[in-house]
Short mmCIF file of C-alpha atoms in Angstrom, two decimals:
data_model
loop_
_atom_site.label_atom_id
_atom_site.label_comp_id
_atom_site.label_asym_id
_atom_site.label_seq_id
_atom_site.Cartn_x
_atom_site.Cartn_y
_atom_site.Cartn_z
CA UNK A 1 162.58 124.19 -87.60
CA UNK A 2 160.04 126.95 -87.29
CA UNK A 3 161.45 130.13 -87.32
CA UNK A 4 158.90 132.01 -85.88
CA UNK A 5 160.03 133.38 -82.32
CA UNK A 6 157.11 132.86 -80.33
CA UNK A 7 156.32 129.01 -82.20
CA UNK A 8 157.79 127.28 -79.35
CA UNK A 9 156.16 128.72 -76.44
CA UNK A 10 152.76 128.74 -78.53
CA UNK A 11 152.97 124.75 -78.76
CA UNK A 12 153.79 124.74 -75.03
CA UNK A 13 151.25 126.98 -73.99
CA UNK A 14 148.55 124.98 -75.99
CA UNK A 15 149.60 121.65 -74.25
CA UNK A 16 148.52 123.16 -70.67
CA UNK A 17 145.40 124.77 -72.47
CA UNK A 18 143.65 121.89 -74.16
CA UNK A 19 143.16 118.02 -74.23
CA UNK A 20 144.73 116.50 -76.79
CA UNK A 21 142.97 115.98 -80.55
CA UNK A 22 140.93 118.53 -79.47
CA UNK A 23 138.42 118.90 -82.97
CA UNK A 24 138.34 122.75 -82.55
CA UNK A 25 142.14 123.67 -81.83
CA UNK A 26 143.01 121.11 -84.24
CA UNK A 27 140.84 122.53 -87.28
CA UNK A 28 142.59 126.16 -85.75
CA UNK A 29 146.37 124.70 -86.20
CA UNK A 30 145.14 123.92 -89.73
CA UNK A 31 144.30 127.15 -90.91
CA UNK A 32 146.90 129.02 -88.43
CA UNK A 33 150.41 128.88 -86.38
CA UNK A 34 150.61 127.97 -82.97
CA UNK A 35 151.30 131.58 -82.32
CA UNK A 36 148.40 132.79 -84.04
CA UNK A 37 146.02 130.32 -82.29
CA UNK A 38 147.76 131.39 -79.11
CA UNK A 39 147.46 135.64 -80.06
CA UNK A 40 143.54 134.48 -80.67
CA UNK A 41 143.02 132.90 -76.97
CA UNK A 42 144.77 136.17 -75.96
CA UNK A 43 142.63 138.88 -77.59
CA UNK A 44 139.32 136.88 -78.31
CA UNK A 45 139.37 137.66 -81.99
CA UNK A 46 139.17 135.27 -84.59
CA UNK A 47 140.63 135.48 -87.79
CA UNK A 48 138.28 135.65 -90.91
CA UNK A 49 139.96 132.36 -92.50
CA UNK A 50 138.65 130.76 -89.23
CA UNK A 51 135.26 131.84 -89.52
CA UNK A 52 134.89 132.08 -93.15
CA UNK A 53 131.27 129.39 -93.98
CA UNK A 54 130.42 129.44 -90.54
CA UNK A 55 127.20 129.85 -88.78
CA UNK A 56 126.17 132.01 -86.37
CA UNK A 57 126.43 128.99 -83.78
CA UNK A 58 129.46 127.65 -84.63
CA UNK A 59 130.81 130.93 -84.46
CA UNK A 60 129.71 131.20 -81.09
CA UNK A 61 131.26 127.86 -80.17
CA UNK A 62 134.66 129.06 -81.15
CA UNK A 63 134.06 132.42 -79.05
CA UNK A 64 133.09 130.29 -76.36
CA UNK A 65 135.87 127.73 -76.40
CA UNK A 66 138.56 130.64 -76.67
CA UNK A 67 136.89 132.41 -73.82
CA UNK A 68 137.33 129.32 -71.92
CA UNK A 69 141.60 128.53 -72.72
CA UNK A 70 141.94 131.85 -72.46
CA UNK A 71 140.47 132.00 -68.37
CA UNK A 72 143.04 128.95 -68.35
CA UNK A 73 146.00 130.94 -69.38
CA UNK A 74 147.19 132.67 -65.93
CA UNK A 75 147.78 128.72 -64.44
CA UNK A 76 150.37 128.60 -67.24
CA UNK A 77 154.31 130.31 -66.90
CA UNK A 78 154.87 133.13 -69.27
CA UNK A 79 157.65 130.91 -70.78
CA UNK A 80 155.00 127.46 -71.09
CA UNK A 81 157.15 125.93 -68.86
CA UNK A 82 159.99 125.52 -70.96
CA UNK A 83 162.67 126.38 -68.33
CA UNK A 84 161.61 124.17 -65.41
CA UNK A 85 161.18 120.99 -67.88
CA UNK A 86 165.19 121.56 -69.12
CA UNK A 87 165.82 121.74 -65.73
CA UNK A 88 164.38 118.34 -65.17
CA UNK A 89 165.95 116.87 -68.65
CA UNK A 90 162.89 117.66 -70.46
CA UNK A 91 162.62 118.79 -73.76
CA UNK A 92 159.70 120.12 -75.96
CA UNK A 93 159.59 118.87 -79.98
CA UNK A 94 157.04 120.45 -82.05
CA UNK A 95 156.00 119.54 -85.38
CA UNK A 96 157.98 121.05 -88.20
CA UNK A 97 161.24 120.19 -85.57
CA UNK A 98 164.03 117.42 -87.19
CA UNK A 99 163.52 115.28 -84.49
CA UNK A 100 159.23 114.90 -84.80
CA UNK A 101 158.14 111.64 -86.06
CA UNK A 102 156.45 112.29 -89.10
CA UNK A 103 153.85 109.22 -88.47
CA UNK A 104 152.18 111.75 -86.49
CA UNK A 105 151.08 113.58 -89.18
CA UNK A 106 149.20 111.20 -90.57
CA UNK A 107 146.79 112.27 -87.64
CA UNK A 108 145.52 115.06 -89.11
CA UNK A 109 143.73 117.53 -86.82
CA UNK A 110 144.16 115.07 -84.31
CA UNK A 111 148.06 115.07 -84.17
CA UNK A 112 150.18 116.19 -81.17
CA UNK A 113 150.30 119.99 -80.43
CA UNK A 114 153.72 119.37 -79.41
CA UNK A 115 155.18 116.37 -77.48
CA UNK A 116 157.48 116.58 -74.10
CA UNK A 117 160.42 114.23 -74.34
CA UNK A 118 162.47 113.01 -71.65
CA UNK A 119 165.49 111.26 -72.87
CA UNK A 120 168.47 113.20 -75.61
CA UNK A 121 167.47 110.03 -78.25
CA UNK A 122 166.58 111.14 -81.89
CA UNK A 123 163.12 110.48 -81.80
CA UNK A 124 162.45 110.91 -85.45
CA UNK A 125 165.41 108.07 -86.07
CA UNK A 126 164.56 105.64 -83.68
CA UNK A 127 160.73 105.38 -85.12
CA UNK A 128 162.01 105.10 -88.43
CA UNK A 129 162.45 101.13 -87.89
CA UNK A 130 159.99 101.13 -84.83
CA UNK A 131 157.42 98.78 -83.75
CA UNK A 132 154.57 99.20 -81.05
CA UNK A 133 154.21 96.02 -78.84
CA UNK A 134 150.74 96.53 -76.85
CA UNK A 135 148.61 94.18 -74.64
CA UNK A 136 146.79 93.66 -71.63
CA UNK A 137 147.72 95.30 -68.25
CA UNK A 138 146.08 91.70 -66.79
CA UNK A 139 148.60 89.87 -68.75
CA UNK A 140 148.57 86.30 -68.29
CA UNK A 141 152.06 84.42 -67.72
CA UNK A 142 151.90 83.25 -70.92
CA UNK A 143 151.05 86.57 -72.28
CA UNK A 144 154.08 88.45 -70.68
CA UNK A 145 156.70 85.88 -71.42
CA UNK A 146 155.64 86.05 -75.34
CA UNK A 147 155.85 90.21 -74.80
CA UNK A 148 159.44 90.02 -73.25
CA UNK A 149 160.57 87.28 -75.98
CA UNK A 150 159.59 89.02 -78.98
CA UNK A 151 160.49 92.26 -77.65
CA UNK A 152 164.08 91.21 -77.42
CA UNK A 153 164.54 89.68 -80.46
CA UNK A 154 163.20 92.41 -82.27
CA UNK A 155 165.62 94.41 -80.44
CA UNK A 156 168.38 92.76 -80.87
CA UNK A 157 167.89 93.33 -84.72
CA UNK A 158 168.08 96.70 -84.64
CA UNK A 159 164.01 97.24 -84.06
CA UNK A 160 162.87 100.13 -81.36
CA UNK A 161 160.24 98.76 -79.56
CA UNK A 162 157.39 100.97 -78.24
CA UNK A 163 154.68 100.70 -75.68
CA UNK A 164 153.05 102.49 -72.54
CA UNK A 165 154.77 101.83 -69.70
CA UNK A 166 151.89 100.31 -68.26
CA UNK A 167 151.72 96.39 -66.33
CA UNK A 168 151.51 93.41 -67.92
CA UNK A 169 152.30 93.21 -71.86
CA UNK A 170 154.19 97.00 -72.15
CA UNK A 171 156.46 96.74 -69.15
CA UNK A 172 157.31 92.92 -70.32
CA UNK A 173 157.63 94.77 -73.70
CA UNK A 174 160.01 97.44 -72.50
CA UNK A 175 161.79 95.07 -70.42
CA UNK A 176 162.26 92.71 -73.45
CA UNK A 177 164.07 95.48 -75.60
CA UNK A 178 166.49 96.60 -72.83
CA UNK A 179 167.76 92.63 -72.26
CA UNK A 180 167.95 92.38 -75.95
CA UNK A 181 170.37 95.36 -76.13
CA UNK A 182 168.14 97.51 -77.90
CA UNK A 183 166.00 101.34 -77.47
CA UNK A 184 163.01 101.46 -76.70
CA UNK A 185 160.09 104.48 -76.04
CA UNK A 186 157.57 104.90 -73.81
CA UNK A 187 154.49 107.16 -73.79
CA UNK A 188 152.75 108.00 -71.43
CA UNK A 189 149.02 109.65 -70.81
CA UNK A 190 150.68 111.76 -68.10
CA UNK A 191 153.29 114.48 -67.86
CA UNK A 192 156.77 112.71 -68.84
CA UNK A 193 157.93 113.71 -65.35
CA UNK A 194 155.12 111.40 -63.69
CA UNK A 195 156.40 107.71 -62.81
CA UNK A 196 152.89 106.42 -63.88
CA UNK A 197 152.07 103.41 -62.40
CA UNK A 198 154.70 104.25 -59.66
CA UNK A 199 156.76 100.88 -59.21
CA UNK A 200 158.07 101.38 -62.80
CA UNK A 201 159.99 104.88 -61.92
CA UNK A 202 162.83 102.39 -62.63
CA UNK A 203 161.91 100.95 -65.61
CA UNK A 204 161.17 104.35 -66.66
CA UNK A 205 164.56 106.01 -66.32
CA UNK A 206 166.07 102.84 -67.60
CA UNK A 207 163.60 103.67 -70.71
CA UNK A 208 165.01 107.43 -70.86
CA UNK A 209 168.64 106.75 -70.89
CA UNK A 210 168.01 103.95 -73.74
CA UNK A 211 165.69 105.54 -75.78
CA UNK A 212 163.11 107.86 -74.65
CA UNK A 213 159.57 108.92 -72.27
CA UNK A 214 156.96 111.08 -74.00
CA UNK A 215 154.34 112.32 -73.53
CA UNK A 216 151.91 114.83 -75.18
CA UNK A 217 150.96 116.24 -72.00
CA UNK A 218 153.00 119.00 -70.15
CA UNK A 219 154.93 118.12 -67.34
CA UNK A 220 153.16 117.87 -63.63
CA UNK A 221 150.10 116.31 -65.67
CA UNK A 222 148.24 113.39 -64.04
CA UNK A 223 146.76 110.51 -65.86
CA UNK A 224 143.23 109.52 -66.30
CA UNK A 225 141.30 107.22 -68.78
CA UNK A 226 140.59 109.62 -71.68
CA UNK A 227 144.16 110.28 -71.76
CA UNK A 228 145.06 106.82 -71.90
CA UNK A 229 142.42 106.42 -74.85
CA UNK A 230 143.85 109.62 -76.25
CA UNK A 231 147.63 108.24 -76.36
CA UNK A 232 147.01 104.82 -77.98
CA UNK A 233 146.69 106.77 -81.16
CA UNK A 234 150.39 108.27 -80.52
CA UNK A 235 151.51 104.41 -80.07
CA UNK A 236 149.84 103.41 -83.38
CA UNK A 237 151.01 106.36 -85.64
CA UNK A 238 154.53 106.52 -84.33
CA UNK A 239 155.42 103.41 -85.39
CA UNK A 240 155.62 101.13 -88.59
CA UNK A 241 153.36 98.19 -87.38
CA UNK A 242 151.93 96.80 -84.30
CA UNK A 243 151.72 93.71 -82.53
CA UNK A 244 149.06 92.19 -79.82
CA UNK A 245 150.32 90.24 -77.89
CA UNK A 246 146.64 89.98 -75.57
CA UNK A 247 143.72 91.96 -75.44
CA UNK A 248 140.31 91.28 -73.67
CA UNK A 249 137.94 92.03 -76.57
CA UNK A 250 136.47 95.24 -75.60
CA UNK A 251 139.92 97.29 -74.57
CA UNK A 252 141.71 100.09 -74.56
CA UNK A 253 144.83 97.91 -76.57
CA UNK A 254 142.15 97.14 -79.47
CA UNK A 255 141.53 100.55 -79.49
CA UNK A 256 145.25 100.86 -80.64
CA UNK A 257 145.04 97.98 -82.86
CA UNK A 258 142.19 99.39 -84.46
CA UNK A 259 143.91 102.96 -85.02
CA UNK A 260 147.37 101.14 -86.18
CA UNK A 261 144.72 99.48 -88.61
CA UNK A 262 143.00 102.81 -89.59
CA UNK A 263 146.12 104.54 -90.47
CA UNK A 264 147.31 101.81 -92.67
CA UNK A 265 149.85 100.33 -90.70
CA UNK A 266 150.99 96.48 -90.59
CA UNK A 267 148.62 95.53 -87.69
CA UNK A 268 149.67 91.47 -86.65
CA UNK A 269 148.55 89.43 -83.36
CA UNK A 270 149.67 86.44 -81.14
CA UNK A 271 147.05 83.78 -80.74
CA UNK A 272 146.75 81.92 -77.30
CA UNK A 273 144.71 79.51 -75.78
CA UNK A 274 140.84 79.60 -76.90
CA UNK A 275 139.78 79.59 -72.92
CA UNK A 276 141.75 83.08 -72.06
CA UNK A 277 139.69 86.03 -72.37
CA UNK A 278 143.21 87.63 -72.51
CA UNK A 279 143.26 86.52 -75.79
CA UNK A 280 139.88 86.69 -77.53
CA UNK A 281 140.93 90.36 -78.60
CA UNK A 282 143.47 89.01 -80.81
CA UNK A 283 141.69 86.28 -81.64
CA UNK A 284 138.79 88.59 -82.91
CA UNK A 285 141.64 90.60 -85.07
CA UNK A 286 142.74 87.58 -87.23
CA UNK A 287 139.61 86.26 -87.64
CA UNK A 288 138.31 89.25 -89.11
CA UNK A 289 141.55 89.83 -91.14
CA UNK A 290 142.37 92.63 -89.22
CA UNK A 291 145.31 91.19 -88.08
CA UNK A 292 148.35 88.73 -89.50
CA UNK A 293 149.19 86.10 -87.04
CA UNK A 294 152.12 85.88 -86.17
CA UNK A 295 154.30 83.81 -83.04
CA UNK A 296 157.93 84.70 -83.53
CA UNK A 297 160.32 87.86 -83.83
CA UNK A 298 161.11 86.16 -87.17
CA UNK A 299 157.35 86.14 -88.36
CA UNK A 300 157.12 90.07 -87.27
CA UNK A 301 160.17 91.20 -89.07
CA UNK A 302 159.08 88.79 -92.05
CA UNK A 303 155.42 90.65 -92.27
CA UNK A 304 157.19 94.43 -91.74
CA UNK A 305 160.08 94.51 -94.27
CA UNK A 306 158.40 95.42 -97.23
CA UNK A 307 156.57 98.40 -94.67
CA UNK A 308 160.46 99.71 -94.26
CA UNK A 309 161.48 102.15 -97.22
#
């Protein structure tokens, strides 16, 4: 834990500020604390470390994009909105904290500046043996019965499955986990207070009590495409390995696979028939080795065991 006083509300504050893996606050969090970066948007002045082999421009981009978080800074509580998010059983974990997943720091620059987490589940723990089940929001029947089938019998072993909430392969994934028993985490490109798409508010509190919803993004945050983008890297790095289940070939779930993939992680994919679009995404990732194939819970666990320490 950080024992700096002001670390928490720093890594608050900078969630309401910027968009996550911003390249600029990220390269800041390198060289500084969250406090620091946050005294800088305050006061406009930028350490020497920061600016030490810049140019003139460059410099003048950091001046520039401090001027503009800081103009940002009165929309945000004094506290970062850390009382009204335990009022609504909302917690912030910042790296450093027992509980962060320390996948995420295989993101580099680009990792979380702190994630909000609805649910009391060790987070940390549960990705420890964790595996990301992703697909298409058009899921085909086919498609979402596979999703609910593996996701159970992963669970049922012990395996936290995770996904984003969203139609089609990740409810049927979330769905599968809580028949089979077992935890399961959501995350979300929206505040973790948001029921995002709506008719899942269920699901979703079913998903807190069992496991947990987070979310990099403060609470009262709505969603939009980048931020879905954004968040697929979250999925990949939290976990051990991940699984398509169906992806159109140009989609936001092969943008997962492909991050899973980049960060060294057991990537593996479920074939289906050769006329579904719905599945020429996986189809693309085992034919270019990307991708182990792979039709069972038994074939998953099979490929991830010698992933587990």
């Amino acid at each position: 834990m950080n024992p700096h006083p002001g670390h928490r509300l720093a890594c608050a504050t900078l969630t309401y500020l910027a968009e996550p893996a911003a390249q600029l606050l990220g390269r800041l969090l390198s060289v500084l604390t969250p406090a620091a970066v946050l005294a800088s948007i305050r006061s406009a002045a930028i350490p020497a470390r920061v600016t030490a082999g810049l140019d003139q421009a460059q410099v003048t981009g950091v001046r520039r994009s401090l001027a503009r978080w800081r103009a940002q800074l009165p929309a945000v509580s004094p506290d970062g909105g850390l009382a009204a998010a335990e009022r609504d059983g909302i917690r912030l974990l910042c790296p450093g904290d027992p509980g962060w997943p320390p996948g995420l720091d295989d993101l580099g620059t680009a990792r979380p500046y702190a994630l909000w987490v609805r649910g009391t589940t060790d987070l940390a723990a549960c990705c420890e043996k964790s595996l990301s089940v992703v697909g298409a929001r058009a899921a085909t029947a086919c498609g979402t019965h596979a999703a609910t089938e593996l996701a159970a019998g992963l669970a049922s072993r012990g395996w936290v499955i995770v996904s984003g909430a969203a139609y089609g392969v990740d409810a049927a994934a979330h769905h599968g986990a809580l028949a089979g028993d077992g935890r399961t985490i959501a995350v979300l490109a929206c505040g973790p207070d948001i029921p995002y798409p709506r008719e899942h508010r269920g699901l979703l509190a079913d998903i807190a009590l069992r496991g947990a919803v987070i979310s990099e993004y403060p609470p009262g945050s709505r969603p939009t495409r980048l931020r879905f983008l954004a968040r697929n890297r979250i999925i990949a790095a939290v976990t051990t390995g991940t699984v398509v289940v169906e992806a159109a070939e140009h989609s936001g779930t092969m943008v997962t696979a492909r991050r899973a993939s980049d960060l060294g992680r057991p990537l593996m994919a479920v074939p289906g028939p050769v006329t579904s679009a719905m599945s020429a995404g996986c189809h693309a990732l085992i034919r270019e080795q990307q991708a182990v194939l792979v039709t069972s819970a038994a074939d998953i666990i099979t490929h991830l065991i010698p992933a587990v320490p």
